[in-house]
CSV table of C-alpha atoms in Angstrom, one decimal:
chain,number,residue,atom,x,y,z
A,1,UNK,CA,-13.4,-17.4,-0.4
A,2,UNK,CA,-11.7,-21.7,-0.3
A,3,UNK,CA,-11.4,-21.3,-4.4
A,4,UNK,CA,-9.5,-17.7,-3.7
A,5,UNK,CA,-5.4,-17.2,-2.2
A,6,UNK,CA,-3.5,-13.9,-2.0
A,7,UNK,CA,-0.3,-13.0,-2.9
A,8,UNK,CA,1.3,-9.7,-1.9
A,9,UNK,CA,4.2,-7.9,-3.1
A,10,UNK,CA,5.8,-5.7,-0.9
A,11,UNK,CA,8.5,-3.2,-3.1
A,12,UNK,CA,11.8,-2.6,-1.2
A,13,UNK,CA,12.4,0.6,-0.3
A,14,UNK,CA,12.1,3.8,-2.7
A,15,UNK,CA,13.7,6.5,-2.4
A,16,UNK,CA,11.2,8.8,-3.5
A,17,UNK,CA,9.9,8.2,0.0
A,18,UNK,CA,13.3,9.5,2.0
A,19,UNK,CA,13.7,8.8,5.3
A,20,UNK,CA,10.4,7.4,5.3
A,21,UNK,CA,11.4,4.0,3.6
A,22,UNK,CA,14.7,4.4,4.6
A,23,UNK,CA,14.6,1.4,6.8
A,24,UNK,CA,11.8,0.1,5.9
A,25,UNK,CA,9.0,-1.5,3.6
A,26,UNK,CA,6.3,1.1,1.3
A,27,UNK,CA,4.1,-1.6,2.8
A,28,UNK,CA,5.1,-1.3,6.8
A,29,UNK,CA,4.8,3.0,5.8
A,30,UNK,CA,2.3,4.1,8.6
A,31,UNK,CA,-1.0,6.5,7.3
A,32,UNK,CA,-3.2,7.4,8.7
A,33,UNK,CA,-2.5,7.9,12.9
A,34,UNK,CA,-2.9,3.8,13.3
A,35,UNK,CA,-2.3,1.6,10.4
A,36,UNK,CA,0.6,0.6,8.0
A,37,UNK,CA,-0.3,0.1,4.8
A,38,UNK,CA,-0.6,-3.2,3.9
A,39,UNK,CA,-2.9,-3.1,6.4
A,40,UNK,CA,-5.6,-2.3,3.4
A,41,UNK,CA,-5.0,-5.1,1.0
A,42,UNK,CA,-4.3,-7.9,4.0
A,43,UNK,CA,-7.6,-6.6,5.1
A,44,UNK,CA,-8.7,-6.4,1.6
A,45,UNK,CA,-8.1,-10.3,1.2
A,46,UNK,CA,-9.3,-11.0,4.4
A,47,UNK,CA,-12.8,-9.6,3.9
A,48,UNK,CA,-13.1,-11.6,1.1
A,49,UNK,CA,-13.6,-14.8,2.8
A,50,UNK,CA,-9.1,-15.0,1.6
A,51,UNK,CA,-7.2,-17.6,3.9
A,52,UNK,CA,-4.1,-18.3,2.3
A,53,UNK,CA,-2.3,-15.1,1.8
A,54,UNK,CA,1.5,-14.9,1.2
A,55,UNK,CA,3.3,-11.8,1.4
A,56,UNK,CA,6.6,-11.8,-0.7
A,57,UNK,CA,9.1,-9.4,1.7
A,58,UNK,CA,12.6,-7.8,0.1
A,59,UNK,CA,15.4,-5.4,1.4
A,60,UNK,CA,14.3,-3.6,5.1
A,61,UNK,CA,10.9,-5.6,5.8
A,62,UNK,CA,11.9,-6.4,9.8
A,63,UNK,CA,9.2,-3.7,10.7
A,64,UNK,CA,7.1,-5.0,8.5
A,65,UNK,CA,7.7,-8.7,10.1
A,66,UNK,CA,7.0,-7.4,13.7
A,67,UNK,CA,4.2,-5.6,12.3
A,68,UNK,CA,2.7,-9.2,10.8
A,69,UNK,CA,3.7,-11.3,13.5
A,70,UNK,CA,1.5,-14.6,13.0
A,71,UNK,CA,-1.2,-12.4,11.5
A,72,UNK,CA,-3.9,-12.7,14.3
A,73,UNK,CA,-5.2,-9.4,14.0
A,74,UNK,CA,-6.6,-10.9,10.7
A,75,UNK,CA,-7.3,-14.1,11.7
A,76,UNK,CA,-4.4,-15.6,9.7
A,77,UNK,CA,-2.5,-17.2,12.2
A,78,UNK,CA,-4.6,-20.7,11.3
A,79,UNK,CA,-3.1,-24.4,11.8
A,80,UNK,CA,-4.2,-25.1,7.9
A,81,UNK,CA,-3.0,-21.9,5.5
A,82,UNK,CA,-3.0,-18.9,6.6
A,83,UNK,CA,-0.5,-16.1,6.9
A,84,UNK,CA,3.2,-16.9,5.2
A,85,UNK,CA,6.3,-15.0,5.8
A,86,UNK,CA,8.3,-15.1,2.6
A,87,UNK,CA,10.6,-13.3,2.9
A,88,UNK,CA,13.9,-13.1,0.3
A,89,UNK,CA,16.7,-16.3,-0.6
A,90,UNK,CA,20.2,-13.8,0.3
A,91,UNK,CA,23.1,-15.6,-1.9
A,92,UNK,CA,25.7,-13.0,-2.5
A,93,UNK,CA,24.2,-12.1,-6.7
A,94,UNK,CA,21.1,-11.9,-4.2
A,95,UNK,CA,20.9,-9.3,-1.2
A,96,UNK,CA,17.4,-8.8,-0.6
A,97,UNK,CA,15.6,-7.4,-3.6
A,98,UNK,CA,13.8,-8.5,-6.8
A,99,UNK,CA,14.1,-7.0,-10.0
A,100,UNK,CA,9.9,-7.1,-10.5
A,101,UNK,CA,7.9,-8.6,-9.5
A,102,UNK,CA,7.7,-11.6,-12.0
A,103,UNK,CA,11.3,-12.7,-10.1
A,104,UNK,CA,9.4,-12.6,-6.7
A,105,UNK,CA,6.5,-14.8,-7.9
A,106,UNK,CA,9.0,-16.9,-9.5
A,107,UNK,CA,11.9,-17.0,-6.3
A,108,UNK,CA,8.3,-18.3,-4.7
A,109,UNK,CA,6.5,-20.7,-7.1
A,110,UNK,CA,6.8,-23.6,-4.0
A,111,UNK,CA,4.4,-21.2,-2.1
A,112,UNK,CA,2.1,-21.3,-5.1
A,113,UNK,CA,3.4,-25.0,-6.0
A,114,UNK,CA,2.1,-26.2,-2.2
A,115,UNK,CA,-1.3,-23.9,-2.8
A,116,UNK,CA,-4.6,-25.7,-2.9
A,117,UNK,CA,-6.9,-23.2,-4.5
A,118,UNK,CA,-7.9,-22.7,-8.5
A,119,UNK,CA,-7.4,-18.8,-8.5
A,120,UNK,CA,-4.8,-15.9,-7.3
A,121,UNK,CA,-5.5,-12.6,-6.2
A,122,UNK,CA,-2.1,-10.6,-6.4
A,123,UNK,CA,-1.5,-7.3,-5.4
A,124,UNK,CA,0.5,-4.7,-5.0
A,125,UNK,CA,0.7,-2.4,-2.0
A,126,UNK,CA,0.9,1.1,-2.7
A,127,UNK,CA,-2.3,1.6,-3.5
A,128,UNK,CA,-4.7,2.4,-0.4
A,129,UNK,CA,-8.2,1.7,-0.9
A,130,UNK,CA,-11.7,-0.4,1.0
A,131,UNK,CA,-13.0,-3.3,-1.4
A,132,UNK,CA,-13.3,-7.0,-1.1
A,133,UNK,CA,-12.8,-9.1,-4.3
A,134,UNK,CA,-15.7,-11.1,-4.9
A,135,UNK,CA,-17.4,-9.4,-7.5
A,136,UNK,CA,-14.6,-8.7,-9.0
A,137,UNK,CA,-13.9,-12.4,-9.1
A,138,UNK,CA,-17.0,-13.1,-10.2
A,139,UNK,CA,-17.0,-11.1,-13.2
A,140,UNK,CA,-14.0,-12.9,-13.7
A,141,UNK,CA,-15.8,-16.1,-14.8
A,142,UNK,CA,-18.1,-14.9,-16.0
A,143,UNK,CA,-16.1,-13.3,-18.8
A,144,UNK,CA,-14.4,-16.8,-19.1
A,145,UNK,CA,-12.0,-14.2,-18.7
A,146,UNK,CA,-7.8,-15.5,-18.6
A,147,UNK,CA,-6.5,-12.3,-16.5
A,148,UNK,CA,-9.3,-8.9,-14.4
A,149,UNK,CA,-7.1,-6.5,-13.5
A,150,UNK,CA,-9.0,-4.0,-11.0
A,151,UNK,CA,-9.0,-0.1,-12.5
A,152,UNK,CA,-10.1,3.1,-11.7
A,153,UNK,CA,-10.9,5.7,-13.3
A,154,UNK,CA,-7.2,8.3,-13.1
A,155,UNK,CA,-7.8,12.1,-12.3
A,156,UNK,CA,-4.5,14.8,-11.8
A,157,UNK,CA,-4.1,14.2,-8.6
A,158,UNK,CA,-4.1,9.8,-9.3
A,159,UNK,CA,-0.7,9.9,-10.4
A,160,UNK,CA,2.8,11.2,-9.6
A,161,UNK,CA,4.8,11.2,-12.3
A,162,UNK,CA,8.2,11.7,-10.7
A,163,UNK,CA,7.8,8.8,-9.2
A,164,UNK,CA,10.2,6.2,-9.7
A,165,UNK,CA,10.0,3.7,-11.9
A,166,UNK,CA,10.6,0.9,-10.1
A,167,UNK,CA,6.3,0.6,-9.3
A,168,UNK,CA,4.5,0.8,-13.0
A,169,UNK,CA,2.2,3.3,-13.6
A,170,UNK,CA,0.3,0.9,-16.3
A,171,UNK,CA,-2.9,2.5,-18.2
A,172,UNK,CA,-5.6,0.9,-20.4
A,173,UNK,CA,-7.9,1.5,-23.1
A,174,UNK,CA,-10.9,-0.9,-21.7
A,175,UNK,CA,-14.4,-2.1,-24.4
A,176,UNK,CA,-17.0,-2.1,-24.3
A,177,UNK,CA,-17.6,-5.5,-23.2
A,178,UNK,CA,-14.5,-5.0,-20.5
A,179,UNK,CA,-11.6,-6.6,-22.5
A,180,UNK,CA,-8.0,-4.6,-22.2
A,181,UNK,CA,-7.7,-3.8,-25.9
A,182,UNK,CA,-4.4,-2.4,-25.7
A,183,UNK,CA,-2.0,-0.9,-21.7
A,184,UNK,CA,0.6,1.3,-21.6
A,185,UNK,CA,3.3,1.4,-19.2
A,186,UNK,CA,4.8,4.7,-17.7
A,187,UNK,CA,3.7,7.2,-20.8
A,188,UNK,CA,5.5,10.9,-19.7
A,189,UNK,CA,0.9,11.6,-20.6
A,190,UNK,CA,-2.0,9.2,-20.5
A,191,UNK,CA,-3.7,8.0,-24.2
A,192,UNK,CA,-6.1,6.0,-21.8
A,193,UNK,CA,-8.1,7.7,-17.8
A,194,UNK,CA,-8.0,4.3,-16.9
A,195,UNK,CA,-6.1,3.2,-14.3
A,196,UNK,CA,-4.2,0.3,-13.3
A,197,UNK,CA,-4.7,-0.3,-9.4
A,198,UNK,CA,-1.9,-3.2,-9.2
A,199,UNK,CA,-4.7,-5.7,-8.3
A,200,UNK,CA,-5.4,-9.4,-10.9
A,201,UNK,CA,-7.1,-12.1,-10.1
A,202,UNK,CA,-5.5,-15.0,-12.5
A,203,UNK,CA,-5.8,-18.7,-12.3
A,204,UNK,CA,-2.2,-20.4,-10.3
A,205,UNK,CA,-1.5,-23.0,-12.7
A,206,UNK,CA,-1.8,-20.1,-15.7
A,207,UNK,CA,0.5,-17.2,-13.2
A,208,UNK,CA,3.4,-20.4,-12.3
A,209,UNK,CA,4.0,-21.5,-16.3
A,210,UNK,CA,3.3,-17.6,-17.2
A,211,UNK,CA,6.5,-17.3,-14.9
A,212,UNK,CA,8.1,-19.6,-15.3
A,213,UNK,CA,8.4,-18.4,-19.8
A,214,UNK,CA,8.7,-15.2,-18.0
A,215,UNK,CA,11.6,-15.9,-16.5
A,216,UNK,CA,13.3,-18.4,-18.5
A,217,UNK,CA,12.9,-15.1,-21.8
A,218,UNK,CA,14.3,-13.0,-18.8
A,219,UNK,CA,11.5,-10.8,-18.2
A,220,UNK,CA,11.1,-8.9,-14.9
A,221,UNK,CA,7.9,-6.8,-14.9
A,222,UNK,CA,4.5,-8.0,-14.5
A,223,UNK,CA,2.6,-5.1,-17.1
A,224,UNK,CA,5.5,-4.0,-19.4
A,225,UNK,CA,7.2,-7.4,-19.7
A,226,UNK,CA,4.5,-10.1,-19.3
A,227,UNK,CA,-0.1,-8.3,-19.5
A,228,UNK,CA,1.2,-5.8,-22.5
A,229,UNK,CA,2.9,-8.8,-24.4
A,230,UNK,CA,-0.5,-10.9,-23.8
A,231,UNK,CA,-2.3,-7.5,-24.3
A,232,UNK,CA,-1.7,-6.3,-28.0
A,233,UNK,CA,-1.0,-10.6,-29.2
A,234,UNK,CA,-4.5,-11.1,-28.4
A,235,UNK,CA,-3.1,-14.9,-26.5
A,236,UNK,CA,-4.6,-14.0,-23.5
A,237,UNK,CA,-7.8,-13.1,-22.8
A,238,UNK,CA,-7.8,-10.3,-20.0
A,239,UNK,CA,-10.6,-8.0,-18.7
A,240,UNK,CA,-11.1,-5.1,-16.5
A,241,UNK,CA,-12.9,-4.3,-13.5
A,242,UNK,CA,-13.9,-0.7,-12.8
A,243,UNK,CA,-12.9,0.3,-9.0
A,244,UNK,CA,-15.0,2.9,-8.0
A,245,UNK,CA,-14.9,4.1,-4.5
A,246,UNK,CA,-12.1,5.8,-2.8
A,247,UNK,CA,-8.1,4.9,-3.0
A,248,UNK,CA,-5.3,6.8,-3.4
A,249,UNK,CA,-1.1,5.5,-4.4
A,250,UNK,CA,1.1,6.8,-2.6
A,251,UNK,CA,5.0,6.9,-3.7
A,252,UNK,CA,6.1,9.9,-2.5
A,253,UNK,CA,6.2,12.3,0.0
A,254,UNK,CA,3.7,14.7,-1.5
A,255,UNK,CA,1.4,12.4,-2.1
A,256,UNK,CA,2.1,10.8,1.0
A,257,UNK,CA,1.3,14.2,2.6
A,258,UNK,CA,-1.8,14.9,0.9
A,259,UNK,CA,-3.4,11.3,2.2
A,260,UNK,CA,-2.6,11.9,5.9
A,261,UNK,CA,-4.2,15.3,5.1
A,262,UNK,CA,-7.1,14.3,2.9
A,263,UNK,CA,-8.3,11.5,6.3
A,264,UNK,CA,-9.2,13.9,8.7
A,265,UNK,CA,-12.0,14.9,6.9
A,266,UNK,CA,-15.0,12.8,7.7
A,267,UNK,CA,-16.2,12.7,3.9
A,268,UNK,CA,-13.5,10.9,3.4
A,269,UNK,CA,-12.4,8.8,6.6
A,270,UNK,CA,-16.0,7.3,6.3
A,271,UNK,CA,-15.7,6.7,2.5
A,272,UNK,CA,-12.2,4.6,2.8
A,273,UNK,CA,-14.1,2.4,5.9
A,274,UNK,CA,-17.3,1.9,5.9
A,275,UNK,CA,-17.5,-0.7,3.7
A,276,UNK,CA,-16.0,-3.2,5.7
A,277,UNK,CA,-13.4,-3.3,8.4
A,278,UNK,CA,-9.4,-2.3,8.7
A,279,UNK,CA,-7.9,-4.7,10.5
A,280,UNK,CA,-3.8,-3.5,12.0
A,281,UNK,CA,-2.0,-5.0,15.0
A,282,UNK,CA,-3.7,-3.1,18.0
A,283,UNK,CA,-1.2,-1.6,20.7
A,284,UNK,CA,-2.4,-1.0,24.1
A,285,UNK,CA,-2.7,2.5,25.3
A,286,UNK,CA,-5.0,4.4,27.6
A,287,UNK,CA,-7.6,7.0,25.6
A,288,UNK,CA,-5.6,10.7,24.2
A,289,UNK,CA,-5.3,13.3,27.6
A,290,UNK,CA,-6.3,16.8,26.2
A,291,UNK,CA,-4.2,18.3,29.9
A,292,UNK,CA,-5.8,22.3,31.0
A,293,UNK,CA,-4.8,24.3,27.6
A,294,UNK,CA,-5.2,22.2,24.9
A,295,UNK,CA,-6.2,23.5,21.9
A,296,UNK,CA,-7.1,20.7,19.0
A,297,UNK,CA,-9.2,21.3,15.7
A,298,UNK,CA,-9.3,19.3,13.1
A,299,UNK,CA,-7.2,16.2,13.4
A,300,UNK,CA,-7.1,13.1,13.6
A,301,UNK,CA,-5.1,12.0,16.9
A,302,UNK,CA,-4.7,8.1,18.3
A,303,UNK,CA,-4.2,6.7,21.7
A,304,UNK,CA,-1.6,7.2,23.5
A,305,UNK,CA,-0.8,10.9,23.3
A,306,UNK,CA,-0.7,14.0,25.2
A,307,UNK,CA,-1.8,16.7,24.2
A,308,UNK,CA,-1.1,20.3,26.9
A,309,UNK,CA,-0.3,22.2,23.4
A,310,UNK,CA,-2.6,23.8,19.8
A,311,UNK,CA,-2.5,21.1,17.2
A,312,UNK,CA,-3.8,22.3,14.2
A,313,UNK,CA,-5.4,20.0,10.8
A,314,UNK,CA,-2.6,17.4,11.7
A,315,UNK,CA,-2.4,13.6,12.3
A,316,UNK,CA,-1.0,12.1,15.3
A,317,UNK,CA,0.0,8.9,16.4
A,318,UNK,CA,0.2,6.9,18.8
A,319,UNK,CA,2.6,8.0,22.0
A,320,UNK,CA,2.9,11.9,21.0
A,321,UNK,CA,3.1,14.1,22.8
A,322,UNK,CA,3.1,18.6,22.9
A,323,UNK,CA,4.3,21.0,25.7
A,324,UNK,CA,2.6,23.2,26.9
A,325,UNK,CA,2.9,26.7,24.1
A,326,UNK,CA,4.1,24.2,21.4
A,327,UNK,CA,1.7,24.5,18.1
A,328,UNK,CA,1.5,22.2,15.5
A,329,UNK,CA,-0.4,23.1,12.0
A,330,UNK,CA,-1.0,20.6,9.0
A,331,UNK,CA,1.6,17.8,10.5
A,332,UNK,CA,2.0,14.0,10.6
A,333,UNK,CA,3.1,13.5,13.7
A,334,UNK,CA,4.4,9.3,14.1
A,335,UNK,CA,4.2,6.8,17.0
A,336,UNK,CA,5.9,8.7,20.5
A,337,UNK,CA,6.5,11.8,18.8
A,338,UNK,CA,7.5,14.2,21.6
A,339,UNK,CA,7.6,18.5,21.2
A,340,UNK,CA,8.5,20.6,23.8
A,341,UNK,CA,7.5,24.3,24.6
A,342,UNK,CA,7.2,26.0,22.6
A,343,UNK,CA,7.7,24.8,19.7
A,344,UNK,CA,6.2,25.8,16.4
A,345,UNK,CA,6.1,23.0,13.8
A,346,UNK,CA,4.0,23.6,9.9
A,347,UNK,CA,4.4,21.2,7.5
A,348,UNK,CA,6.2,18.7,7.9
A,349,UNK,CA,6.7,15.3,8.5
A,350,UNK,CA,8.4,13.1,11.4
A,351,UNK,CA,8.6,10.0,12.0
A,352,UNK,CA,8.5,7.9,15.0
A,353,UNK,CA,10.1,9.0,18.2
A,354,UNK,CA,11.5,12.3,17.3
A,355,UNK,CA,11.8,15.0,20.0
A,356,UNK,CA,12.3,18.8,18.7
A,357,UNK,CA,13.3,21.1,22.1
A,358,UNK,CA,11.5,23.9,23.6
A,359,UNK,CA,11.8,26.8,21.5
A,360,UNK,CA,12.2,25.2,18.1
A,361,UNK,CA,10.5,26.0,15.2
A,362,UNK,CA,10.1,24.2,11.6
A,363,UNK,CA,7.3,26.0,8.8
A,364,UNK,CA,7.9,23.7,5.4
A,365,UNK,CA,5.3,24.6,2.4
A,366,UNK,CA,2.3,22.3,1.8
A,367,UNK,CA,3.3,20.8,-1.7
A,368,UNK,CA,7.5,20.4,-0.1
A,369,UNK,CA,7.1,19.0,3.4
A,370,UNK,CA,9.9,19.0,5.7
A,371,UNK,CA,11.1,15.2,6.6
A,372,UNK,CA,12.6,14.1,9.9
A,373,UNK,CA,13.6,10.8,10.0
A,374,UNK,CA,13.1,8.1,13.0
A,375,UNK,CA,14.8,8.5,16.3
A,376,UNK,CA,16.2,12.2,15.4
A,377,UNK,CA,16.6,14.6,18.0
A,378,UNK,CA,16.6,18.8,17.0
């Protein structure tokens, strides 16, 4: 789709994800044994036919830049358009963090001006879903909308109200014609069941004008400061597009753990991956090796793993080693983890390259799993 461009806003490290985002952006968070959060939104843009994609970076973006590289895995390594990494402009006042997505867009106004496409798909990076934007764009044109936002019917598990308010939770009242009539941002209890998924389509020139006006009035947040205002005064035609597929917002340890436990279920994986391919950085590894005595039940095991112990209801990323006598239940072990002999793990999350020595034992609660940061030896 040559008349659409994409901009992905990657949020800064979020304390609600604790050690997992201490040195990486939320968009770089590993999920589902081999992917990163940003893989889903980038693949959605590419599967739509969008070839001009800008990724707005913030503090601790080195892991994300290493993952994205030249954009080759997403076929975005082209001479014209392609993947554009947009790191923050560092000054004494700006230490690599934006006050909101409007500030981020204002700082990257040059990328918007240089782009040739007429329309922008502007997305966040907290939500995992698989969809093309063709139908949403067709509806945007058919309704003559100024802005079209993607929403889904909210379920109690979709939103963790304990999350930091740095990421806006927006709910909308949508009439029979699909027009947004009212919005709530970060309510304690939502009045409306329509949850906005941090995806919008807007004309590029209109976005530039709105961002410039917002900046001149000290506004920072797209939903609270800008969209809510124009919905209330009716100066812009804002419509909603309902997404009916599988989606999960990940912004706390609790819903990160819950999502990874969900994708163990074959029916959930089928729903998430059945429609369009999800691309990620390729790491050449040998197939997983199951040694004598290994027992693996209802788990996701990535390439390069070597298992001689017991793994139940768990997600193992690439290169994990499980020694004889070790037992892992309901846990997430990220890349290059080492579980030595006769260890017992249950309801834990190990970040990359964590080693637990022989006879170690960690038992967490499913609602409050134990999280161990990168490169730790226990």
